C-alpha cells in the first residue's frame, strides 16, 4: 500500500512539467566512477528514510494510542468527578438522614420510656380494676341476696338519719319561723305548703303571716325600688338575713352532697353568689358557639346586699340564691314555691328533710 502511494507520487512528479523543469535545473552530473558510490549512498539514504518512516509511523501509532488513552483517561476522570460529586451529595444526604435517624431514635427512646411508664400505670390500674371488680362481684352477690338488700337499706337509712341530724342543727342555728299578724313590705303575704314532685293535689292550707330567719325579716322592696328615703337599717337587716340564708343553703348542700349550680362566697352580710353562665346567650345562627368558648367564660359575681351596689345585680343575686334552693328541693323530690319565696323555700326544705318520710324514701 505504501509502495503504491510512493509510485503515485513519483508519477505525479514526472508528469508535472514545472517539477520536471525544476528538477532539470538542479540536475547533478555524477561521474561514472562515483556512480556506484552515489548509488550506495542513495540506497543507504533510502533505507534510512524507510527506517525513519517506519519509526515515524510507529511514533504516530504510539501517539494516537497515547491520545486515545489520554482521551479515555480524561473521560474517566470526568466520570470520576461526576461520581465524586454524586458521592458528596449522597454523603450530605446520608449525614442528614443520620441526624434525623438519631433524632428519631431519641424520640423513640423517649416514647418508649413514656409507653413503659404508661404500661406500668395500666398494669397497676388493671390490678386495681380487677380487685375492684372482685369486690363489686362480691357486693353484687351480697346485694342479690335478701340480707344484702336489707343491709343496703339500713346503710341508706343511717345516712339519711345522719343527714337529717346535721340539717336539724342548721335549723337550730337558722330557724325560719312564721310570725302571725299583719306584715308590710315582707317577702311573703302567706306561706303555702308544697308537695312532692308528681303529686300536685296534696297541699297544705295557707297560713297567714310573715317569715323570719333568726328573727330577721327579708324585705324585698329595697331590691325592687331603692331611693334616698329607704331605711338603711332595713337594708342592712335584709343583707344579714340573706347572709344567714346563704350560709344555711351552703351547709345543707354540703350535707346532702349536692354541688350547687350557683356557688356561694360566704361573707355574712356581705355574701356573694357566682353565675358561671355567659352574659350573652348564643343565637341559633351562631355556629361558632362551642364547649371551648363556654369553658373560657369567666364567672360573674353578684352581691347579696344592696349597700353600694346596683339594685338589679342584687335582685338577680337573690334570684340565683332561690335557684339554689330550688335545686335542693328538686333533689329531695319537692317542688319549689316560686322564684320570690326564698325563706318559704328554705323552710320547706328543712321541714321535708326533718320529716320521717325523708328517712324512709
XYZ file of C-alpha atoms in Angstrom:
361
model
C 0.000 0.000 0.000
C 2.787 2.397 0.879
C 4.820 1.437 -2.289
C 1.778 2.182 -4.426
C 1.359 5.601 -2.853
C 5.072 6.283 -3.393
C 4.802 5.241 -7.093
C 1.780 7.543 -7.477
C 3.776 10.430 -6.079
C 6.683 9.623 -8.378
C 4.354 9.551 -11.391
C 2.872 12.871 -10.360
C 6.373 14.347 -10.123
C 7.304 13.016 -13.546
C 4.134 14.176 -15.279
C 4.198 17.692 -13.761
C 6.133 19.974 -16.275
C 7.037 22.576 -13.676
C 8.538 19.962 -11.459
C 10.376 18.460 -14.445
C 11.918 21.862 -15.268
C 12.836 22.459 -11.641
C 14.402 19.047 -11.495
C 16.370 19.691 -14.704
C 17.738 22.909 -13.226
C 19.032 21.065 -10.190
C 20.363 18.055 -12.037
C 23.611 16.921 -10.603
C 26.034 15.332 -13.011
C 27.703 12.342 -11.490
C 30.793 10.804 -12.898
C 30.750 7.132 -13.692
C 33.473 6.481 -11.285
C 31.340 7.987 -8.487
C 28.122 6.412 -9.626
C 28.458 3.325 -7.517
C 29.445 5.369 -4.544
C 26.424 7.665 -5.020
C 24.157 4.721 -5.660
C 25.305 3.103 -2.436
C 24.795 6.369 -0.611
C 21.321 6.705 -2.092
C 20.478 3.159 -1.107
C 21.625 3.801 2.428
C 19.639 7.043 2.491
C 16.634 5.224 1.100
C 16.897 2.555 3.736
C 17.423 5.212 6.398
C 14.388 7.075 5.082
C 12.355 3.916 5.173
C 13.563 3.264 8.680
C 12.653 6.822 9.660
C 9.242 6.415 8.064
C 8.728 3.234 9.989
C 9.748 4.980 13.207
C 7.503 7.881 12.323
C 4.633 5.528 11.632
C 5.333 3.749 14.897
C 5.516 7.057 16.713
C 2.256 8.151 15.105
C 0.627 4.935 16.187
C 2.010 5.318 19.672
C 0.973 8.967 19.721
C -2.505 8.047 18.504
C -2.695 5.338 21.151
C -1.451 7.794 23.766
C -4.011 10.394 22.646
C -6.723 7.781 22.784
C -5.561 6.697 26.233
C -5.391 10.323 27.295
C -8.908 10.925 25.982
C -10.189 7.853 27.762
C -8.367 8.974 30.889
C -9.983 12.406 30.682
C -13.371 10.806 30.138
C -12.797 8.518 33.084
C -11.575 11.478 35.120
C -14.746 13.391 34.258
C -16.807 10.367 35.178
C -14.863 10.057 38.405
C -15.533 13.728 39.133
C -19.243 13.195 38.500
C -19.177 10.097 40.707
C -17.325 12.081 43.377
C -19.937 14.841 43.208
C -22.715 12.290 43.459
C -20.926 10.661 46.370
C -20.591 14.016 48.104
C -24.292 14.699 47.569
C -25.135 11.227 48.870
C -22.799 11.822 51.785
C -24.663 15.020 52.672
C -27.963 13.171 52.334
C -26.655 10.320 54.466
C -25.450 12.772 57.114
C -28.867 14.437 57.124
C -30.557 11.042 57.310
C -28.178 10.030 60.087
C -29.063 13.169 62.048
C -32.757 12.529 61.517
C -32.248 8.908 62.473
C -30.528 9.967 65.692
C -33.330 12.388 66.491
C -35.914 9.735 65.656
C -34.025 7.256 67.846
C -34.014 9.678 70.760
C -37.721 10.368 70.246
C -38.372 6.653 70.054
C -36.481 6.137 73.302
C -38.461 8.882 74.994
C -41.721 7.463 73.660
C -40.625 4.018 74.740
C -39.962 5.333 78.247
C -43.328 7.097 78.261
C -45.050 3.980 76.963
C -43.301 1.843 79.554
C -44.472 4.250 82.248
C -47.994 4.173 80.859
C -47.865 0.397 80.614
C -46.795 0.200 84.244
C -49.598 2.589 85.168
C -52.026 0.493 83.131
C -50.814 -2.643 84.858
C -51.314 -1.039 88.248
C -54.703 0.287 87.140
C -55.598 -3.140 85.742
C -54.675 -4.753 89.037
C -56.734 -2.177 90.921
C -59.579 -2.675 88.457
C -59.510 -6.438 88.886
C -59.554 -6.025 92.666
C -62.428 -3.542 92.374
C -64.255 -5.923 90.009
C -63.899 -8.738 92.512
C -65.194 -6.501 95.260
C -68.056 -5.430 93.025
C -68.902 -9.023 92.281
C -68.896 -9.803 95.972
C -71.074 -6.753 96.629
C -73.447 -7.770 93.844
C -73.742 -11.254 95.277
C -74.447 -9.790 98.666
C -77.000 -7.368 97.217
C -78.774 -10.046 95.245
C -79.391 -11.837 98.494
C -82.158 -10.701 100.748
C -79.776 -9.843 103.556
C -77.653 -7.691 101.266
C -80.619 -5.618 100.174
C -81.714 -5.149 103.775
C -78.183 -4.155 104.727
C -78.092 -1.589 101.903
C -81.393 -0.124 103.016
C -80.112 0.082 106.567
C -76.989 1.913 105.400
C -79.141 4.327 103.408
C -81.381 4.911 106.408
C -78.337 5.579 108.593
C -77.001 8.034 106.005
C -80.360 9.782 105.775
C -80.609 9.893 109.547
C -77.147 11.423 109.752
C -78.051 13.998 107.117
C -81.286 14.727 108.951
C -79.415 15.259 112.204
C -76.875 17.617 110.609
C -79.614 19.643 108.902
C -81.555 19.785 112.163
C -78.538 21.545 113.647
C -78.748 24.029 110.774
C -82.422 24.583 111.575
C -81.446 25.324 115.179
C -78.772 27.769 114.020
C -81.004 29.495 111.499
C -84.650 28.908 112.500
C -87.229 30.022 109.943
C -90.462 30.897 111.768
C -93.870 32.278 110.838
C -94.954 35.391 112.719
C -98.701 35.693 112.696
C -100.036 39.191 112.128
C -100.100 41.953 109.512
C -96.893 42.385 107.595
C -95.791 45.268 105.458
C -93.190 45.082 102.681
C -92.489 41.432 103.502
C -91.252 38.760 101.157
C -94.418 36.694 101.537
C -98.002 37.546 102.287
C -98.620 33.916 103.105
C -96.755 30.650 103.431
C -98.284 27.964 101.242
C -97.386 24.365 101.702
C -95.753 22.374 98.908
C -95.975 18.823 97.746
C -93.774 16.080 96.427
C -92.989 16.087 92.724
C -95.662 14.344 90.750
C -98.336 14.877 93.425
C -99.681 18.399 92.935
C -103.020 17.699 94.575
C -101.515 17.322 98.054
C -101.094 20.807 99.561
C -101.360 22.362 102.985
C -103.755 25.170 103.868
C -102.328 28.663 103.605
C -101.008 30.124 106.881
C -101.208 33.883 107.062
C -98.177 35.670 108.464
C -94.599 36.644 107.641
C -91.427 34.565 107.709
C -88.272 35.406 109.625
C -84.845 33.810 109.837
C -83.207 34.149 113.230
C -85.747 36.885 113.983
C -84.971 38.954 110.846
C -87.439 39.739 108.101
C -86.310 39.550 104.485
C -87.748 42.721 102.962
C -87.810 42.629 99.172
C -88.982 46.191 98.491
C -85.482 47.775 98.526
C -84.379 45.235 95.922
C -87.024 46.487 93.510
C -87.195 50.158 94.475
C -84.248 51.923 96.099
C -84.475 55.614 96.929
C -82.872 58.249 99.155
C -85.571 57.738 101.767
C -85.068 53.960 102.024
C -84.407 52.836 105.587
C -80.709 51.949 105.824
C -81.305 49.698 108.820
C -83.896 47.736 106.878
C -81.432 47.310 104.041
C -78.795 46.085 106.492
C -81.229 43.655 108.114
C -82.141 42.248 104.677
C -78.465 41.789 103.828
C -77.907 39.987 107.135
C -80.916 37.745 106.537
C -79.613 36.874 103.059
C -76.236 36.050 104.596
C -77.982 33.657 107.010
C -79.870 32.034 104.132
C -76.690 31.690 102.056
C -74.836 30.026 104.944
C -77.747 27.659 105.614
C -78.010 26.727 101.929
C -74.255 26.085 101.739
C -74.349 23.813 104.808
C -77.403 21.857 103.652
C -75.903 21.361 100.160
C -72.671 20.008 101.665
C -74.576 17.620 103.954
C -76.746 16.364 101.090
C -73.632 16.198 98.851
C -75.228 18.359 96.171
C -72.891 20.681 94.170
C -74.704 23.977 93.881
C -75.332 25.268 90.373
C -74.556 28.796 91.595
C -71.714 28.612 94.155
C -71.776 30.892 97.180
C -68.994 33.061 98.528
C -69.888 33.461 102.192
C -69.183 36.693 103.974
C -72.043 37.266 106.414
C -73.987 40.346 105.370
C -71.513 40.821 102.501
C -72.003 37.468 100.777
C -71.824 36.909 97.026
C -73.159 34.327 94.580
C -71.438 33.264 91.368
C -73.035 32.743 87.973
C -70.917 30.687 85.563
C -73.352 31.152 82.678
C -72.324 33.569 79.860
C -73.811 37.039 79.945
C -74.794 36.815 76.236
C -76.972 33.925 75.206
C -75.986 32.198 71.919
C -78.371 32.507 68.975
C -79.358 29.747 66.596
C -77.274 31.329 63.841
C -74.123 31.436 65.971
C -72.449 28.255 64.770
C -69.138 29.078 66.426
C -70.560 28.681 69.911
C -68.961 25.562 71.345
C -67.791 23.989 74.557
C -64.322 25.523 74.345
C -65.818 29.010 74.265
C -68.100 28.344 77.195
C -65.163 26.948 79.161
C -63.311 30.240 78.752
C -66.246 32.325 80.009
C -65.459 33.936 83.355
C -67.953 33.602 86.184
C -69.813 36.719 87.255
C -70.193 37.561 90.950
C -73.386 39.155 92.237
C -73.850 40.732 95.690
C -76.444 39.540 98.179
C -76.649 43.031 99.655
C -77.691 46.490 98.476
C -75.314 48.894 100.137
C -73.154 50.497 97.435
C -74.474 48.058 94.809
C -76.774 48.139 91.832
C -80.304 47.040 92.756
C -80.592 44.981 89.559
C -77.468 42.954 90.370
C -78.609 42.452 93.960
C -82.084 41.347 92.854
C -80.500 38.908 90.397
C -78.319 37.546 93.222
C -81.464 36.840 95.283
C -82.972 35.131 92.237
C -79.888 32.878 91.899
C -79.979 32.075 95.613
C -83.579 30.951 95.230
C -82.482 28.825 92.249
C -80.029 27.020 94.553
C -82.884 26.392 96.980
C -84.987 25.090 94.107
C -82.153 22.731 93.139
C -82.032 21.304 96.683
C -85.811 20.945 96.796
C -85.813 19.074 93.485
C -83.036 16.822 94.789
C -85.235 15.595 97.654
C -88.307 15.432 95.404
C -90.165 18.602 96.395
C -91.448 21.389 94.170
C -90.338 24.967 94.629
C -92.838 27.530 95.926
C -91.810 30.141 93.388
C -88.942 32.426 92.361
C -89.630 35.071 95.046
C -90.132 32.811 98.069
C -86.617 32.480 99.489
C -87.476 31.961 103.160
C -90.516 29.838 102.308
C -88.418 27.525 100.142
C -85.776 27.271 102.875
C -88.418 26.431 105.492
C -89.982 23.827 103.208
C -86.557 22.310 102.554
C -85.844 21.975 106.279
C -89.345 20.707 107.033
C -89.122 17.985 104.380
C -85.645 16.825 105.433
C -86.642 16.729 109.128
C -89.781 14.693 108.378
C -89.915 10.923 108.863
C -90.630 10.455 105.147
C -87.110 11.635 104.317
C -85.531 8.638 106.072
C -87.920 6.104 104.553
C -87.502 7.301 100.932
